[in-house]
Backbone as ProteinMPNN parsed JSONL, in Angstrom:
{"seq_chain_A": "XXXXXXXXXXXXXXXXXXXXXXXXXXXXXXXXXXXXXXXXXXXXXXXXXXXXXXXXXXXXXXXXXXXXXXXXXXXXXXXXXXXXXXXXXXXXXXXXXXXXXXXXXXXXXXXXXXXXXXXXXXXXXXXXXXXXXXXXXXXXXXXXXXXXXXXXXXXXXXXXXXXXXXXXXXXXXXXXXXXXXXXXXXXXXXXXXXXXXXXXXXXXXXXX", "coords_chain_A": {"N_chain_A": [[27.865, 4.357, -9.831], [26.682, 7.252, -11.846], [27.552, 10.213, -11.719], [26.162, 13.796, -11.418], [26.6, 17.202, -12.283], [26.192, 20.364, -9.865], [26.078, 23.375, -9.776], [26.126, 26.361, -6.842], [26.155, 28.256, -4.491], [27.445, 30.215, -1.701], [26.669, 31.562, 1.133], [26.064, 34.091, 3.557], [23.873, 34.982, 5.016], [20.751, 34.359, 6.82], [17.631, 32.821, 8.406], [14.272, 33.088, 8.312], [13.326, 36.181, 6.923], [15.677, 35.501, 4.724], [15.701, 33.732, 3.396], [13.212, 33.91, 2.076], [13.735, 36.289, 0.382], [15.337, 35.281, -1.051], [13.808, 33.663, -2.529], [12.209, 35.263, -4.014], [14.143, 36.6, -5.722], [14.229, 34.24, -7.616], [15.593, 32.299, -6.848], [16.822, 29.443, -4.926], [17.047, 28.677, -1.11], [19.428, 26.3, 0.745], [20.73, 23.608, 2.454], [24.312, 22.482, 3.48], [25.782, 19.802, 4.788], [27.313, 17.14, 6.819], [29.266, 14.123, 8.07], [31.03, 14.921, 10.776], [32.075, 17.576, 10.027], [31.36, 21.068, 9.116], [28.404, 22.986, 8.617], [26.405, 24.583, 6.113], [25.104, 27.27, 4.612], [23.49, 27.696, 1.548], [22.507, 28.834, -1.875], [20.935, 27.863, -4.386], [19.861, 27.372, -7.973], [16.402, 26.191, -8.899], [15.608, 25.824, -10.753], [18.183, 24.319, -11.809], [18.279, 22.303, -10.172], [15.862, 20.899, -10.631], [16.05, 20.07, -13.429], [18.098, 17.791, -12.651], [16.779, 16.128, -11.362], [14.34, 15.423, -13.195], [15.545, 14.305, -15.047], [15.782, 10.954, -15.12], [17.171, 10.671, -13.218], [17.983, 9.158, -10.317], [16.679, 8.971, -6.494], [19.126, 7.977, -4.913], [20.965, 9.583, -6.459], [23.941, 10.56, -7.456], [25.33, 13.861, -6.589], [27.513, 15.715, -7.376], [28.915, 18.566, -6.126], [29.464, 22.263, -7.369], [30.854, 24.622, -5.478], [30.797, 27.749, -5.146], [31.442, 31.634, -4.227], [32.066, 33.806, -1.561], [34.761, 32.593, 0.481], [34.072, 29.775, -0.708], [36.488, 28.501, -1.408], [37.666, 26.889, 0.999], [36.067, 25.414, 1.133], [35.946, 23.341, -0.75], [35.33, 21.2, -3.513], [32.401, 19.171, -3.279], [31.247, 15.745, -2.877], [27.674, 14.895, -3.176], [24.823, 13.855, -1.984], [21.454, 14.281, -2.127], [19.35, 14.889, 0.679], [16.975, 15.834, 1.927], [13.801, 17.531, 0.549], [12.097, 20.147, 0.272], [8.871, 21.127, -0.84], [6.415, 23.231, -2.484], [3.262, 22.835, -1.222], [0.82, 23.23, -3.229], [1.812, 24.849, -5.372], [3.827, 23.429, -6.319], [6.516, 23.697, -6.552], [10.038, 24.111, -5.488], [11.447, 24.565, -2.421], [13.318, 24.527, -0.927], [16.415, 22.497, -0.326], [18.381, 19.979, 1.045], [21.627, 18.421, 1.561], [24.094, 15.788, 1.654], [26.555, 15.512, 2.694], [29.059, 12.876, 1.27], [31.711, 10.067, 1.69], [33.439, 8.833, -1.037], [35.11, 6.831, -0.64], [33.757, 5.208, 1.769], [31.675, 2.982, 2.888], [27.919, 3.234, 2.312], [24.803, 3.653, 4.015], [21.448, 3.189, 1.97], [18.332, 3.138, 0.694], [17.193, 1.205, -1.973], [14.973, 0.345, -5.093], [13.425, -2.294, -5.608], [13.098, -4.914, -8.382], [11.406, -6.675, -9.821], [11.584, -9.585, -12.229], [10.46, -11.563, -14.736], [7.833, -14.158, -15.516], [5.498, -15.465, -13.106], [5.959, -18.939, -12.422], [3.18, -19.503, -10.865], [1.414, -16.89, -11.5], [0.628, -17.926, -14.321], [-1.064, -19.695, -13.545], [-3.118, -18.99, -12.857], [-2.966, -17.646, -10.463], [-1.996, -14.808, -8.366], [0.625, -12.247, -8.311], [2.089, -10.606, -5.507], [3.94, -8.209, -4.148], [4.79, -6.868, -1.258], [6.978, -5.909, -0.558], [9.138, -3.146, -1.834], [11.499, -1.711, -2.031], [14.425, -2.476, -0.363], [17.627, -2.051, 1.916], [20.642, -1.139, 0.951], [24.037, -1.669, 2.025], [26.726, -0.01, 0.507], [29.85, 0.905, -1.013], [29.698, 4.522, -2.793], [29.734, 4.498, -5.214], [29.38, 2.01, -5.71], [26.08, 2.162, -5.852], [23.648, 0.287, -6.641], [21.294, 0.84, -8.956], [19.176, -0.461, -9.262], [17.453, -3.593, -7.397], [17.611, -6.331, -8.645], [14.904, -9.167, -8.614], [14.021, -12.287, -9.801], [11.041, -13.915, -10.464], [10.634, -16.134, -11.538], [10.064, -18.995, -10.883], [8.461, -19.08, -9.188], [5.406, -20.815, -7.665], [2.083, -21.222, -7.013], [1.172, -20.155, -3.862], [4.082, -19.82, -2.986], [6.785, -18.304, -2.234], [9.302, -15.188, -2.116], [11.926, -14.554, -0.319], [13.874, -11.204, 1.717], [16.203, -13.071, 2.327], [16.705, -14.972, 0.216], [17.563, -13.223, -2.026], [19.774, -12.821, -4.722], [23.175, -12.722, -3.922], [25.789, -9.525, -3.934], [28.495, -9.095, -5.073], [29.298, -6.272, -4.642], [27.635, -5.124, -3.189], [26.036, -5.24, -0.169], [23.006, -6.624, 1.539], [21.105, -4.992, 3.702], [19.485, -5.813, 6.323], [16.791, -6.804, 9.145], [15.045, -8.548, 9.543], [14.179, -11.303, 8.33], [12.415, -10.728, 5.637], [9.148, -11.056, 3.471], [9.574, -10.342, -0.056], [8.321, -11.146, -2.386], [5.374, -13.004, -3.28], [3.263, -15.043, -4.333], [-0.429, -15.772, -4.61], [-3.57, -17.397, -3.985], [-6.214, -17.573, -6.54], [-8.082, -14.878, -6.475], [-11.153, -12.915, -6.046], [-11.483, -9.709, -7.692], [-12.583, -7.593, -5.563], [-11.679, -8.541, -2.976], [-9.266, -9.195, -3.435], [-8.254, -6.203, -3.494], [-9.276, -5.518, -1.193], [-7.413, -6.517, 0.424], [-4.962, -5.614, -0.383], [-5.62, -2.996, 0.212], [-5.536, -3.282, 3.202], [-2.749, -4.043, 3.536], [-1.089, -1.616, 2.884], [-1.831, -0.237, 5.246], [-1.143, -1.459, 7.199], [1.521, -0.585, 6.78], [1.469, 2.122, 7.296], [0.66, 2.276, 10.142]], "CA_chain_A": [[26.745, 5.219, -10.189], [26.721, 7.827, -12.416], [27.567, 11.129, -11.057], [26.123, 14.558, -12.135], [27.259, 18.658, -11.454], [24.925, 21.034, -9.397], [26.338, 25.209, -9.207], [25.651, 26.131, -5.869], [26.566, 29.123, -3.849], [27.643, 29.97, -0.305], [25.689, 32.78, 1.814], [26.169, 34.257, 5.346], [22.443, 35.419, 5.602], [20.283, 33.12, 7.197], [16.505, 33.163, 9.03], [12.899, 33.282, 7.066], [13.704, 36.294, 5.889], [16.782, 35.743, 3.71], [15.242, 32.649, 2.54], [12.357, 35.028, 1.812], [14.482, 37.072, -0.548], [16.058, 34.345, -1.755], [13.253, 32.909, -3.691], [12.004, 36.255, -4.697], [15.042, 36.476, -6.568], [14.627, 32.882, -8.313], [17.159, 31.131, -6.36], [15.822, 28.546, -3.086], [18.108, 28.482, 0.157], [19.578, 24.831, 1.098], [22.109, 23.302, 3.215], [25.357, 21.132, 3.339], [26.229, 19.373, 5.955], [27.76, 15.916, 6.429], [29.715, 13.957, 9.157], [32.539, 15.886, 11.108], [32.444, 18.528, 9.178], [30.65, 22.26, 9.471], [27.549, 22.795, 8.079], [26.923, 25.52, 5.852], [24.061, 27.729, 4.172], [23.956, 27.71, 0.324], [22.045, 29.514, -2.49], [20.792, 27.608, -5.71], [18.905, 27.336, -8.795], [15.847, 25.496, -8.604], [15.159, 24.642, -12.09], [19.168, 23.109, -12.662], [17.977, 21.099, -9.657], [14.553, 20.176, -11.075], [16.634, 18.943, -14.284], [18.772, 16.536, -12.626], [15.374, 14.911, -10.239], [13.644, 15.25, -13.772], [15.99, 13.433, -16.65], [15.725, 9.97, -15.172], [18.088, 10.301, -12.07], [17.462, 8.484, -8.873], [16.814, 9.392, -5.209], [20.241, 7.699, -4.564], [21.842, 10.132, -7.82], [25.618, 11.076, -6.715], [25.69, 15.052, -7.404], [29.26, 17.109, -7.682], [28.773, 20.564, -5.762], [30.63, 23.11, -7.375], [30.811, 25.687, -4.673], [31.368, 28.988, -5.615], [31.361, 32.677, -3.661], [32.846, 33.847, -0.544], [34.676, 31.066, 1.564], [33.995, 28.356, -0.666], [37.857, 27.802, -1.289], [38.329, 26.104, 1.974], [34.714, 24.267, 1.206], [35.942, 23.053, -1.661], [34.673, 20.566, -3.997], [31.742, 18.133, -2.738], [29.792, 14.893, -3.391], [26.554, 14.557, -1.6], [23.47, 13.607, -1.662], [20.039, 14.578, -2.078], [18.213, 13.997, 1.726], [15.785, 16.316, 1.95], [13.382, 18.197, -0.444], [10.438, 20.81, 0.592], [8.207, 21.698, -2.306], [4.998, 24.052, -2.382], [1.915, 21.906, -1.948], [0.329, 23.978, -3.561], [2.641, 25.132, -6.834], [5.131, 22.203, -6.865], [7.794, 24.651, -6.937], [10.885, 24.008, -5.009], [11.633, 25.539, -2.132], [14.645, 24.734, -0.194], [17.007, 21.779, -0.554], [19.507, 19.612, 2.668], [22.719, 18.118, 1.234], [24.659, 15.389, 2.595], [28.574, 15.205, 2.25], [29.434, 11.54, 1.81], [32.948, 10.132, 1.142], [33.232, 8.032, -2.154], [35.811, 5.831, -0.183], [33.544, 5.117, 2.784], [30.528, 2.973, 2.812], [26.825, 4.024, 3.096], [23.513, 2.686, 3.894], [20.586, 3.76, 1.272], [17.065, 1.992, 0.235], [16.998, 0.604, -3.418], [13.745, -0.408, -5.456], [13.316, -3.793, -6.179], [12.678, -4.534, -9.843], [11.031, -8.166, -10.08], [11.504, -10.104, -12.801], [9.96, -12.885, -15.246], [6.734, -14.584, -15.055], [5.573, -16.625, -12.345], [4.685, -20.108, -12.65], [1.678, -19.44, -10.459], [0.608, -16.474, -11.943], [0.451, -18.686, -15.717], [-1.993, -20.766, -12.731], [-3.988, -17.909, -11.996], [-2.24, -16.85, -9.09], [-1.8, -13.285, -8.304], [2.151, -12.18, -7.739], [2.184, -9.88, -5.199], [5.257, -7.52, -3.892], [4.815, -6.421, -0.466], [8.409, -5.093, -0.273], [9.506, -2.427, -3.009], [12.909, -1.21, -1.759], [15.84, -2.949, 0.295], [18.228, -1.547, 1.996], [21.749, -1.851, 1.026], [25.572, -1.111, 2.165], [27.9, -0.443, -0.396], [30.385, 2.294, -1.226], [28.871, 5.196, -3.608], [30.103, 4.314, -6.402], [28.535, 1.201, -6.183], [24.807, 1.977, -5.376], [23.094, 0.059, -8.073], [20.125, 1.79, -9.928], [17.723, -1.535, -8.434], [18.129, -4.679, -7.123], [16.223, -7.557, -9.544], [14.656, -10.402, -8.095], [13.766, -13.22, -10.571], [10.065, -14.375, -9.733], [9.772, -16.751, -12.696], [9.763, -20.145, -9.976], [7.219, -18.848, -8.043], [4.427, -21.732, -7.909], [0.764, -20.323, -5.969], [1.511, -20.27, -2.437], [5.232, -19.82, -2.657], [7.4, -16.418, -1.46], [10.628, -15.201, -1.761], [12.243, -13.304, 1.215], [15.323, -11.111, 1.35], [17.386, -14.118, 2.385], [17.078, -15.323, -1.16], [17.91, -12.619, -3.481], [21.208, -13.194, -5.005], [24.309, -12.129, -3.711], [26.484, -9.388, -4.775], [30.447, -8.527, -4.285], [29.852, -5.067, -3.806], [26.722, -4.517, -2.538], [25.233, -5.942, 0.859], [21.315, -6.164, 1.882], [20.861, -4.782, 5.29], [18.013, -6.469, 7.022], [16.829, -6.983, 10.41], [13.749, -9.65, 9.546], [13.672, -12.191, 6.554], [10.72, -10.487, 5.077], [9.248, -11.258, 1.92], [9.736, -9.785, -0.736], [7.401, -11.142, -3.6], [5.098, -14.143, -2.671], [2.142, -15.631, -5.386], [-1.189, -16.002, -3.89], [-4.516, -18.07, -4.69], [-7.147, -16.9, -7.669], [-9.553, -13.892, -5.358], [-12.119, -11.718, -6.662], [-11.008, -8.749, -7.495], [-12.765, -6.94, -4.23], [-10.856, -9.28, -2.074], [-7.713, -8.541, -3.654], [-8.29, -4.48, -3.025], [-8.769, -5.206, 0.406], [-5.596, -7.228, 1.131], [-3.979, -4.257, -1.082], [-5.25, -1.68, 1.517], [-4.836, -3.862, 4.532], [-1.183, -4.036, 3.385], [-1.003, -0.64, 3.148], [-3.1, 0.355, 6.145], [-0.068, -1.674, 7.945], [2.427, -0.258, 6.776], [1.467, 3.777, 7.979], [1.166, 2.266, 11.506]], "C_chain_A": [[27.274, 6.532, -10.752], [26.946, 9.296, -11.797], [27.458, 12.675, -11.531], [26.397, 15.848, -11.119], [26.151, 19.372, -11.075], [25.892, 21.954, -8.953], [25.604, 25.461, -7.78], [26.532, 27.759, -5.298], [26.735, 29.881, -2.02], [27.014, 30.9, -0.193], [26.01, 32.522, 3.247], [24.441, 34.175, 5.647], [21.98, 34.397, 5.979], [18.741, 33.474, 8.194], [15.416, 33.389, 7.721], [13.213, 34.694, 5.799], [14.452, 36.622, 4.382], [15.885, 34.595, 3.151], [13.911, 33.362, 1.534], [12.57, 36.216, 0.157], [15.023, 36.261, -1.401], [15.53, 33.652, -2.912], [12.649, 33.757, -4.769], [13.021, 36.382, -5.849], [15.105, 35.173, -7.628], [15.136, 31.362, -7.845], [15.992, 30.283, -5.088], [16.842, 28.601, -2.004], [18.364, 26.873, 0.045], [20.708, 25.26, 1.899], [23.25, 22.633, 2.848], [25.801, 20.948, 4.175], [27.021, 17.517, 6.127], [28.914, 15.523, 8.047], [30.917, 14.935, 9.057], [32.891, 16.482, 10.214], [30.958, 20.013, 9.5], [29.369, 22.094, 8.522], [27.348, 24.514, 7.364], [25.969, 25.818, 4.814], [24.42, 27.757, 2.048], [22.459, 28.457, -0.707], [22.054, 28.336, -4.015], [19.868, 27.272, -6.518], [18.124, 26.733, -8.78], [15.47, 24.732, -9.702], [16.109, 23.867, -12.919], [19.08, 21.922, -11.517], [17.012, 20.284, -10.224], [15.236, 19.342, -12.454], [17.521, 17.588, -14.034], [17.656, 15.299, -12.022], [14.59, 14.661, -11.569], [13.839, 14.261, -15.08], [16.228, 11.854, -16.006], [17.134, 9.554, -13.647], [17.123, 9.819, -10.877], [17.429, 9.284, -7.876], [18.328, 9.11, -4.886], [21.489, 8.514, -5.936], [22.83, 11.161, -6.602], [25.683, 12.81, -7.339], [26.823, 15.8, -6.311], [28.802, 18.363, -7.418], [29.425, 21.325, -6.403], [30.283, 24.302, -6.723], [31.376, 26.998, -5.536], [30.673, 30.146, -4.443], [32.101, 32.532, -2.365], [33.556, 33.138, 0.691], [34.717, 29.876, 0.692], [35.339, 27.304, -1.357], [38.035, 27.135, -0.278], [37.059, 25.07, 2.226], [35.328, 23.075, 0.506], [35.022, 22.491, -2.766], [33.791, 19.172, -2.843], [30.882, 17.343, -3.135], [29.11, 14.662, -2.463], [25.608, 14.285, -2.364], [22.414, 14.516, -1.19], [19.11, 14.256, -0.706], [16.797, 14.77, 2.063], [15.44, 17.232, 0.78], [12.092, 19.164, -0.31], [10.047, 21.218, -0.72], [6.64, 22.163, -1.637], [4.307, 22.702, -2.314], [0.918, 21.888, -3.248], [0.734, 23.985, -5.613], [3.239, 24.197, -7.262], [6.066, 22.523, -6.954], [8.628, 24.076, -5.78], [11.325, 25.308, -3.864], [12.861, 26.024, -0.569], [15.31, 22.842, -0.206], [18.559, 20.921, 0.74], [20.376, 18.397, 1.199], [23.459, 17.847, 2.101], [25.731, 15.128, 2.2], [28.904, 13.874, 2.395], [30.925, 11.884, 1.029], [32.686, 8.971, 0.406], [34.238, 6.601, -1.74], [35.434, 5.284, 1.544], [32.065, 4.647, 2.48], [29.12, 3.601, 3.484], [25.729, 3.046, 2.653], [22.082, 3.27, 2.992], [19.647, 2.576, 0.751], [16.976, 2.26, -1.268], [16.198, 0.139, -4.023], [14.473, -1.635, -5.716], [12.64, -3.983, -7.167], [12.511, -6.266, -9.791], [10.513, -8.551, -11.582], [10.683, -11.322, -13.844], [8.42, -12.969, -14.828], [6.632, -15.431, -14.285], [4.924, -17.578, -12.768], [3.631, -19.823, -12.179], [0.98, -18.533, -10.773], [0.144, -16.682, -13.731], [-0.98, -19.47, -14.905], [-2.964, -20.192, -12.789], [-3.807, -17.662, -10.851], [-1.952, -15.415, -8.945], [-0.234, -12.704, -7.471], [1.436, -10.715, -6.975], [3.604, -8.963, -3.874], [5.037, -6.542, -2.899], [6.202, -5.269, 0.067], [9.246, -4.586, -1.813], [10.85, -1.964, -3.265], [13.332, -2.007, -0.467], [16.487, -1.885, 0.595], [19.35, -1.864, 1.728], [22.833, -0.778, 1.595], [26.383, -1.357, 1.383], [29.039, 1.364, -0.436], [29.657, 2.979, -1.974], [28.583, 5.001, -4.577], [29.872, 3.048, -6.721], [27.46, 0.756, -5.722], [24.201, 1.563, -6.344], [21.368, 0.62, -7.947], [18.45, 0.738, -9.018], [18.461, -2.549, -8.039], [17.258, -5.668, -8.374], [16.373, -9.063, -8.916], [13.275, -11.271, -9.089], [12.172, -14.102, -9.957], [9.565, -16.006, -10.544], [9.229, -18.404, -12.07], [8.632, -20.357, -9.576], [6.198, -19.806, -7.977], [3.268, -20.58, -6.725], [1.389, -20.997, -4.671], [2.829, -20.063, -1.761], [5.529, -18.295, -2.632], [8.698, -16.614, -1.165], [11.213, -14.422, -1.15], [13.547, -13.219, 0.572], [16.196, -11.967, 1.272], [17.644, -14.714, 0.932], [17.318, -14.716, -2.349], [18.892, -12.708, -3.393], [21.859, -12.327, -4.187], [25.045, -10.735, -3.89], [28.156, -8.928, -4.064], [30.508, -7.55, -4.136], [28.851, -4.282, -3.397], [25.823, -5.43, -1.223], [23.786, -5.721, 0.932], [21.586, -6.324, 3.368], [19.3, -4.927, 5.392], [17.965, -7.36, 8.161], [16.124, -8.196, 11.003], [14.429, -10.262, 8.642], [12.912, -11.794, 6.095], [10.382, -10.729, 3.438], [9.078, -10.556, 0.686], [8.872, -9.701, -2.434], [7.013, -12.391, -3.151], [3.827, -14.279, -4.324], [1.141, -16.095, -4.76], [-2.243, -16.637, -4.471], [-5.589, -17.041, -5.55], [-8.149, -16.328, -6.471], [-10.157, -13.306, -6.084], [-10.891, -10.465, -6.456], [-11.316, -7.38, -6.151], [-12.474, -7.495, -2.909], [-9.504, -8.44, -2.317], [-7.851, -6.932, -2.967], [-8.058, -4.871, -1.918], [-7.784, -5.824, 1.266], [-4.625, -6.118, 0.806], [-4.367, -3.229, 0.464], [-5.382, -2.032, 2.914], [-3.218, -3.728, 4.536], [-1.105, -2.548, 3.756], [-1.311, 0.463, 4.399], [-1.644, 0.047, 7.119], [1.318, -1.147, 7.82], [2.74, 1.305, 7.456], [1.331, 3.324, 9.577], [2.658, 2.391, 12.122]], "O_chain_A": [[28.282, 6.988, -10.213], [25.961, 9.433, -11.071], [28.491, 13.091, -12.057], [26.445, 15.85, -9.889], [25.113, 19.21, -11.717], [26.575, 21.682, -7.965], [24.571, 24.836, -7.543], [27.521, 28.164, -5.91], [25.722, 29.851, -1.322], [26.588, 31.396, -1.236], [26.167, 31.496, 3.91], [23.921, 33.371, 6.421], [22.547, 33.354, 5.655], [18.814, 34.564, 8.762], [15.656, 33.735, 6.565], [13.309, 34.615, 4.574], [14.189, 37.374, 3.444], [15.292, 34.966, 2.138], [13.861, 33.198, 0.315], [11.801, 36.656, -0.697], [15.166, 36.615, -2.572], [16.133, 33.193, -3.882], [12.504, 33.432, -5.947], [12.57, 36.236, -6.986], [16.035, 35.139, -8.433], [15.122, 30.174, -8.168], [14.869, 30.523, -4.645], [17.899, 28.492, -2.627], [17.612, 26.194, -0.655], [21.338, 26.302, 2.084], [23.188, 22.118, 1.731], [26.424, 21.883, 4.677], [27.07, 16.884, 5.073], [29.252, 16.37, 8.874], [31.518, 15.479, 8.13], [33.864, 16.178, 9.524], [29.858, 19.793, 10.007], [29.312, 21.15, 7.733], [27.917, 25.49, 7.852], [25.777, 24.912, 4.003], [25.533, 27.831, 1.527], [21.388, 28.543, -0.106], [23.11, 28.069, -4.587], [18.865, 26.806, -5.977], [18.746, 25.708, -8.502], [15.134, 23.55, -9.778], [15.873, 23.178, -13.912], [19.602, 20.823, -11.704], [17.204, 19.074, -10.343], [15.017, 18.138, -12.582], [17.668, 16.641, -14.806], [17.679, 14.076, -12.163], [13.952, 13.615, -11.445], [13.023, 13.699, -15.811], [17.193, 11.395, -16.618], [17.707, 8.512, -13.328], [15.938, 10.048, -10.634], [18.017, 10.357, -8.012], [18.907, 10.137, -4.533], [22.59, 8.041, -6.219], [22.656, 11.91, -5.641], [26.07, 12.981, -8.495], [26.895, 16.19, -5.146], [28.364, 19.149, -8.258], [30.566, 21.162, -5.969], [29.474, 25.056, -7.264], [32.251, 27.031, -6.401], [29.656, 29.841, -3.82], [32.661, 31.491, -2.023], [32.998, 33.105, 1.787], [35.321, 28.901, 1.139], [35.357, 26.114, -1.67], [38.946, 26.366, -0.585], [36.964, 24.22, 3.11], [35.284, 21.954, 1.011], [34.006, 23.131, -3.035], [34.326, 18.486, -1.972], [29.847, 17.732, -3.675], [29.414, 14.345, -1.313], [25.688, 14.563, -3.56], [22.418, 15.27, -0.216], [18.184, 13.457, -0.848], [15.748, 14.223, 2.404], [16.322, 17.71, 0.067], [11.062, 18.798, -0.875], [10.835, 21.602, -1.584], [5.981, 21.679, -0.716], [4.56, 21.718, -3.01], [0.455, 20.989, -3.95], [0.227, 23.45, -6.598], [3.303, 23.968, -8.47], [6.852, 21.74, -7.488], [7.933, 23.477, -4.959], [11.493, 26.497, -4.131], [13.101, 26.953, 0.202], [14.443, 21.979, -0.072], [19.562, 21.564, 1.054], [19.831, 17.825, 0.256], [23.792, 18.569, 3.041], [25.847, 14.406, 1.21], [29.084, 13.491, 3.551], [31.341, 12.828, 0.356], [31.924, 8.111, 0.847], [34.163, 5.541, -2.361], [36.292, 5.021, 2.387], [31.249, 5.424, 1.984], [29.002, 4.182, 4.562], [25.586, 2.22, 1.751], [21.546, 4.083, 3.744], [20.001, 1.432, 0.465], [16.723, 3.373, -1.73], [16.293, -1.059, -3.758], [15.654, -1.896, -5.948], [11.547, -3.418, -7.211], [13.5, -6.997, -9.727], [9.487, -8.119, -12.109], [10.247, -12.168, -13.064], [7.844, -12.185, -14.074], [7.437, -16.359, -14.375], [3.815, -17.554, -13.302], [2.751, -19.809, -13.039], [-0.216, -18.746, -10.573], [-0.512, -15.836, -14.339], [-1.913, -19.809, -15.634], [-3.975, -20.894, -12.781], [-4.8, -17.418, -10.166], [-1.512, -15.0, -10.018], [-0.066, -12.761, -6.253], [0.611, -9.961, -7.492], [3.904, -9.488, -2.802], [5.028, -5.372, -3.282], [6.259, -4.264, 0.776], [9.779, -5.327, -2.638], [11.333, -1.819, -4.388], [12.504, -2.133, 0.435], [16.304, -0.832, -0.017], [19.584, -3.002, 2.133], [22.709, 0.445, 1.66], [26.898, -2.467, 1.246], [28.84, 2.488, 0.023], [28.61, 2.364, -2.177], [27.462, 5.178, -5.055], [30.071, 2.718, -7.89], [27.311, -0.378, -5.267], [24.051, 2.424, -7.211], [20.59, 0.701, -6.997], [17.369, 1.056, -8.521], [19.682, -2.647, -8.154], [16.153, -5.304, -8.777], [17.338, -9.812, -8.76], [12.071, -11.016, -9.105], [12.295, -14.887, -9.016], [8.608, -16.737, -10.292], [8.267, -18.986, -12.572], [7.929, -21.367, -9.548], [5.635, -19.306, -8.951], [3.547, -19.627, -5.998], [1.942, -22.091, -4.56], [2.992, -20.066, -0.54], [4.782, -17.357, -2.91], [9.261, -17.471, -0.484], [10.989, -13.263, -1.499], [14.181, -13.913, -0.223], [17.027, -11.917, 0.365], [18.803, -14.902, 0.563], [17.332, -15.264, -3.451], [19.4, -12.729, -2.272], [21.328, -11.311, -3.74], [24.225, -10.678, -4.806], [28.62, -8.598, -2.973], [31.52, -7.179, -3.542], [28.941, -3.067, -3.227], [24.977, -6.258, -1.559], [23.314, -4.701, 0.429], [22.046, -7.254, 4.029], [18.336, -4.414, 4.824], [18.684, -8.344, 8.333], [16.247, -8.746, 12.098], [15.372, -9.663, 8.125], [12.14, -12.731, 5.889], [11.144, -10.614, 2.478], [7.926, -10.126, 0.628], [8.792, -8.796, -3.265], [7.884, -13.092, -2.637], [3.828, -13.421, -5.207], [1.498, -17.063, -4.088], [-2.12, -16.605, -5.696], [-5.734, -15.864, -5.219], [-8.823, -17.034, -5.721], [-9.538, -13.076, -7.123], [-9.966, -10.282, -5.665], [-10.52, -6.483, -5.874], [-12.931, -7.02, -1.869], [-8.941, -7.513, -1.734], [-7.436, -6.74, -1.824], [-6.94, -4.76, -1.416], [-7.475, -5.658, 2.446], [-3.693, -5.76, 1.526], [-3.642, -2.898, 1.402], [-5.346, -1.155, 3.777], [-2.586, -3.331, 5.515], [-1.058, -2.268, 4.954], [-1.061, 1.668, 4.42], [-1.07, 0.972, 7.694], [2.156, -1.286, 8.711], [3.801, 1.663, 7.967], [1.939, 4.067, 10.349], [2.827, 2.353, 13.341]]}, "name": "protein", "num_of_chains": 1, "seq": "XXXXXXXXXXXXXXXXXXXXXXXXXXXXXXXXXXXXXXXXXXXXXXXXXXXXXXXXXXXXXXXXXXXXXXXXXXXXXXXXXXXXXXXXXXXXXXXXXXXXXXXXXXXXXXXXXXXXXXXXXXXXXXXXXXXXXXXXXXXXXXXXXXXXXXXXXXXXXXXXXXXXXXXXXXXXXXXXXXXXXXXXXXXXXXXXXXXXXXXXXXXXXXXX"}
């Protein structure tokens, strides 16, 4: 995966309100933190963050810290991750940012959309494909978190469903999963006010 740079700056201050001051000025507060290792207050731009979340990068996008200001010689250089993100409700503005230190020679576990493929035989039937499960989880090193997974639906006959156990393979990425669950199934011809309410039954189950 592709890996882009994010300026960043260290800071002692800390409490509402430095963060307070902080945005007054432009800038947002964040963190960096990461296993066995210190954790450590930081200062940065909000709109060279908003360009990397905005030109087509992922939740799982690999960004290059370059530390700079007092101290951050013995920080050094760091790749991390994006885990948290507060934003105004309100404005949409950005308004503080958590950064996680991974190592590029140490696997990690992260959820991946699922990008389904082809047409199904059963929905050529009048069958209705539907994709209860959107993201997987996988384990791989960083550097090879792929962008999606794709699972090929074009088999599918009405009534049939294909669970994690059957999406392909790969050599350098595992699917972590605890169920078999399915992942895209093809269902019989419903009214369309049927369908809705299987849609927000699904959904209804899933916020429990």
């Amino acid at each position: 995966m592709q890996q882009v740079e994010l300026k960043v700056n260290l800071r002692t201050d800390k409490g509402k309100g430095a963060a307070q001051r902080i945005r007054q000025e432009g800038k947002i507060p964040g963190v960096l933190y990461g296993r066995s290792m210190e954790t450590y207050s930081l200062t940065l731009d909000p709109d060279e963050l908003k360009k990397i979340l905005t030109s087509g990068a992922r939740e799982n996008t690999l960004i290059g810290l370059k530390i700079s200001g007092a101290g951050s010689e013995k920080v050094g250089p760091k790749v991390v991750m994006l885990k948290d993100l507060q934003i105004h409700p309100v404005r949409r503005t950005y308004l503080h940012a958590d950064f996680y230190a991974i190592s590029m020679d140490v696997k990690i576990e992260v959820e991946v959309p699922v990008r389904l493929t082809g047409k199904a035989e059963g929905v050529k039937a009048g069958g209705l494909l539907q994709q209860p499960q959107r993201e997987v989880r996988v384990r791989c090193l960083p550097s090879d978190i792929p962008e999606f997974i794709e699972v090929d639906v074009s088999a599918l006959k009405i009534g049939d469903s294909l669970h994690v156990q059957d999406v392909a393979k790969s050599a350098t990425c595992e699917i972590v999963a605890e169920t078999n669950f399915t992942v895209a199934s093809v269902i019989p011809p419903i009214s369309e006010a049927k369908y809705e309410e299987i849609v927000a039954a699904a959904e209804g189950a899933k916020e429990i």
